[in-house]
Coordinates of C-alpha atoms in Angstrom, one line a residue:
Chain A
D317 CA 17.6 51.1 -19.7
G318 CA 17.0 54.5 -18.2
G319 CA 15.3 57.3 -20.0
I320 CA 11.9 59.0 -21.0
T321 CA 9.3 57.7 -23.2
Q322 CA 6.5 59.0 -24.9
S323 CA 3.6 57.4 -27.0
P324 CA 2.3 57.0 -29.2
K325 CA 5.0 58.4 -31.7
Y326 CA 2.6 59.4 -34.2
L327 CA -1.3 60.4 -33.2
F328 CA -4.0 61.4 -35.7
R329 CA -7.2 63.4 -34.0
K330 CA -10.6 64.4 -35.5
E331 CA -11.1 67.9 -34.7
G332 CA -13.3 68.2 -31.4
Q333 CA -11.7 65.2 -29.7
N334 CA -9.5 65.7 -26.9
V335 CA -6.3 63.3 -26.6
T336 CA -4.1 62.2 -24.2
L337 CA -0.3 62.2 -24.6
S338 CA 1.7 59.6 -22.3
C339 CA 5.3 60.8 -20.7
E340 CA 7.1 58.0 -18.6
Q341 CA 10.3 58.3 -17.0
N342 CA 12.6 56.0 -14.8
L343 CA 15.1 58.6 -14.2
N344 CA 13.9 59.5 -11.0
H345 CA 13.3 62.9 -12.0
D346 CA 11.2 65.4 -10.0
A347 CA 10.9 68.0 -12.3
M348 CA 8.8 67.0 -15.8
Y349 CA 7.9 69.3 -18.7
W350 CA 5.8 69.4 -22.0
Y351 CA 6.5 71.6 -24.9
R352 CA 5.4 72.0 -28.4
Q353 CA 7.4 72.8 -31.4
D354 CA 6.1 74.4 -34.3
P355 CA 8.0 74.5 -38.0
G356 CA 10.7 77.0 -38.1
Q357 CA 10.0 77.9 -34.4
G358 CA 11.9 77.3 -30.7
L359 CA 10.0 75.1 -28.5
R360 CA 7.6 76.4 -26.3
L361 CA 6.3 75.6 -22.5
I362 CA 3.0 74.4 -21.8
Y363 CA 3.4 73.1 -18.6
Y364 CA 6.1 71.9 -16.1
S365 CA 5.9 70.2 -12.7
Q366 CA 8.6 70.4 -10.3
I367 CA 6.6 67.8 -7.7
V368 CA 4.1 65.1 -7.5
N369 CA 0.7 66.6 -7.1
D370 CA 1.7 70.1 -8.5
F371 CA 2.4 71.5 -12.1
Q372 CA 2.8 75.2 -13.3
K373 CA 1.1 76.5 -16.5
G374 CA 3.9 77.5 -19.0
D375 CA 3.7 80.1 -21.7
I376 CA 0.9 78.4 -23.6
A377 CA -1.2 76.3 -21.2
E378 CA -4.6 77.2 -23.0
G379 CA -6.4 74.2 -24.2
Y380 CA -4.0 71.9 -22.5
S381 CA -4.4 70.2 -19.4
V382 CA -2.1 67.9 -17.1
S383 CA -1.9 65.8 -13.9
R384 CA 1.2 64.6 -11.9
E385 CA -0.1 61.8 -9.6
K386 CA 3.1 60.1 -9.9
K387 CA 6.4 60.9 -10.1
E388 CA 7.1 58.7 -13.1
S389 CA 4.2 59.7 -15.2
F390 CA 3.0 63.2 -16.8
P391 CA 0.3 63.2 -19.1
L392 CA -0.8 65.9 -21.2
T393 CA -4.4 66.1 -22.4
V394 CA -4.7 68.4 -25.7
T395 CA -8.4 69.5 -25.5
S396 CA -10.9 70.6 -28.2
A397 CA -10.3 74.1 -26.5
Q398 CA -6.9 74.2 -28.0
K399 CA -7.1 75.8 -31.6
N400 CA -4.0 74.9 -33.3
P401 CA -3.1 71.5 -31.9
T402 CA -1.0 69.9 -34.9
A403 CA 2.4 69.8 -33.8
F404 CA 5.3 67.8 -32.6
Y405 CA 5.1 67.5 -28.7
L406 CA 7.9 66.7 -26.4
C407 CA 8.0 66.0 -22.9
A408 CA 11.5 66.4 -20.9
S409 CA 12.5 66.0 -17.3
S410 CA 15.2 66.8 -15.0
G411 CA 16.7 65.8 -11.8
G412 CA 17.9 68.9 -10.2
P413 CA 16.5 72.7 -9.8
I414 CA 13.9 73.9 -12.4
T415 CA 17.5 75.4 -13.8
D416 CA 18.9 72.0 -14.0
T417 CA 20.1 70.2 -17.6
Q418 CA 16.5 68.7 -19.3
Y419 CA 16.3 65.3 -20.9
F420 CA 13.9 64.5 -23.7
G421 CA 11.8 62.0 -24.5
P422 CA 11.6 61.0 -28.4
G423 CA 8.3 62.9 -28.9
T424 CA 4.5 62.6 -30.2
R425 CA 3.3 63.7 -33.5
L426 CA -0.1 65.0 -33.3
T427 CA -2.0 65.7 -36.3
V428 CA -5.6 66.8 -36.5
L429 CA -7.9 65.7 -39.6
Chain B
R362 CA 13.0 92.0 -29.8
K363 CA 12.8 88.5 -29.2
E364 CA 14.1 86.9 -25.6
V365 CA 16.3 84.5 -27.6
E366 CA 17.5 85.2 -30.7
Q367 CA 19.8 82.8 -33.2
D368 CA 20.8 83.2 -36.9
P369 CA 18.5 80.2 -38.6
G370 CA 20.9 79.9 -40.8
P371 CA 21.5 77.6 -42.9
F372 CA 25.4 77.0 -42.4
N373 CA 26.6 75.1 -45.1
V374 CA 30.4 74.4 -44.6
P375 CA 32.9 71.5 -46.0
E376 CA 34.1 68.8 -44.0
G377 CA 37.0 70.0 -41.7
A378 CA 35.7 73.3 -41.5
T379 CA 35.5 75.6 -37.9
V380 CA 32.1 77.1 -37.6
A381 CA 30.6 79.2 -34.8
F382 CA 26.9 80.0 -34.0
N383 CA 25.9 82.8 -31.3
C384 CA 22.8 83.0 -29.7
T385 CA 21.7 86.3 -27.7
Y386 CA 19.4 86.5 -25.0
S387 CA 17.6 89.7 -23.5
N388 CA 17.0 88.8 -20.1
S389 CA 20.4 90.1 -17.6
A390 CA 18.9 87.8 -15.0
S391 CA 19.4 84.5 -17.1
Q392 CA 21.1 81.8 -15.1
S393 CA 21.5 78.8 -16.9
F394 CA 22.5 78.3 -20.8
F395 CA 22.9 75.1 -22.9
W396 CA 23.3 74.2 -26.2
Y397 CA 21.1 71.3 -27.9
R398 CA 21.1 69.6 -31.3
Q399 CA 18.4 68.8 -32.8
D400 CA 18.1 66.1 -35.7
C401 CA 15.4 66.2 -38.4
R402 CA 12.2 65.2 -36.8
K403 CA 13.9 64.0 -33.7
E404 CA 14.0 65.3 -30.1
P405 CA 16.5 67.4 -28.7
K406 CA 19.6 66.3 -27.2
L407 CA 21.8 67.8 -24.8
L408 CA 25.3 69.0 -26.5
M409 CA 26.8 70.8 -23.8
S410 CA 26.2 73.5 -20.8
V411 CA 27.7 76.7 -20.9
Y412 CA 29.6 78.4 -18.2
S413 CA 31.2 81.8 -18.0
S414 CA 34.5 80.2 -17.7
G415 CA 33.8 78.5 -20.8
N416 CA 33.2 74.8 -21.7
E417 CA 35.1 72.6 -24.0
D418 CA 34.2 69.0 -24.9
G419 CA 36.4 67.5 -27.6
R420 CA 35.6 69.6 -30.8
F421 CA 33.0 71.5 -29.2
T422 CA 33.7 74.7 -27.4
A423 CA 31.1 76.8 -25.8
Q424 CA 31.4 80.3 -24.4
L425 CA 29.2 82.8 -22.3
N426 CA 29.4 86.4 -22.6
R427 CA 27.4 88.1 -19.6
A428 CA 28.2 91.3 -20.5
S429 CA 27.1 91.0 -24.3
Q430 CA 24.5 88.5 -23.1
Y431 CA 24.9 86.0 -25.7
I432 CA 26.6 82.6 -25.7
S433 CA 28.5 80.9 -28.4
L434 CA 29.2 77.7 -30.0
L435 CA 32.3 76.7 -31.7
I436 CA 32.7 73.4 -33.7
R437 CA 36.3 72.4 -35.3
D438 CA 36.8 70.2 -37.7
S439 CA 33.4 69.7 -38.7
K440 CA 31.9 66.0 -39.4
L441 CA 29.1 65.2 -42.0
S442 CA 27.5 63.8 -38.6
D443 CA 27.6 67.1 -37.2
S444 CA 24.6 68.3 -39.5
A445 CA 21.7 69.4 -37.5
T446 CA 20.0 72.3 -35.8
Y447 CA 21.3 73.5 -32.7
L448 CA 19.2 75.2 -30.3
C449 CA 20.3 77.5 -27.4
V450 CA 18.4 77.3 -24.2
V451 CA 18.2 80.3 -21.6
I452 CA 16.8 79.4 -18.4
T453 CA 15.4 82.3 -15.7
G454 CA 14.8 81.3 -12.4
T455 CA 14.2 84.9 -10.5
G456 CA 10.5 86.0 -10.6
G457 CA 9.2 82.5 -12.1
F458 CA 10.7 80.2 -13.9
K459 CA 11.3 80.6 -17.9
T460 CA 12.7 78.3 -19.9
I461 CA 13.4 79.8 -23.5
F462 CA 14.3 77.8 -26.4
G463 CA 16.0 79.6 -29.7
A464 CA 14.5 78.7 -33.0
G465 CA 17.8 76.9 -33.9
T466 CA 20.7 77.2 -36.4
R467 CA 20.8 75.1 -39.1
L468 CA 23.9 73.4 -39.9
F469 CA 25.0 71.6 -43.1
V470 CA 28.3 69.8 -43.3
K471 CA 29.1 68.7 -47.2
A472 CA 32.0 66.2 -48.1

């Protein structure tokens, strides 16, 4: 089956710890994205990557880091510098230009204890 | 003014009703427009793209009005399974890529 997978589905972290969220796609898409969603708010773009070994900051990149060493993978690290990390994190990919349709993974719910 | 605005609702409608949502955007240079559907605690799923010429898919019709800077979604003959949050998405590709999601409109369809 082609698609986007994210793991884990639920993640609990102690304050001050870094944590890495996984995102893998087998759609052969060039572009990948990370968003966070907070209750009652729209999705906000954290980082995006249009091609391997290249990525750009989105609107709320502070406290996050990413890498894009492989086309299929775009992991997101939530660092201890992120002040309010508890949120629903969604990874997406698109096959064409960055204005193309984005397809989402099932998301990871991160809770900081 | 928010870059993309949606009425949060909720819209409560009976089965079989027709319901319409609007979404306004502020950047006249916006290039791509989409409607997504999001069920509770799930990921958004693409419902349809929005074109100036209109786009219809079964009971769903989407329209783009560039002059007034809004997109619309019309759902005819509502089903219980249409209950969800509907997100509009606007992408601006000039001067730097920017994807903006609306906060969503909640729809409840009742028997």
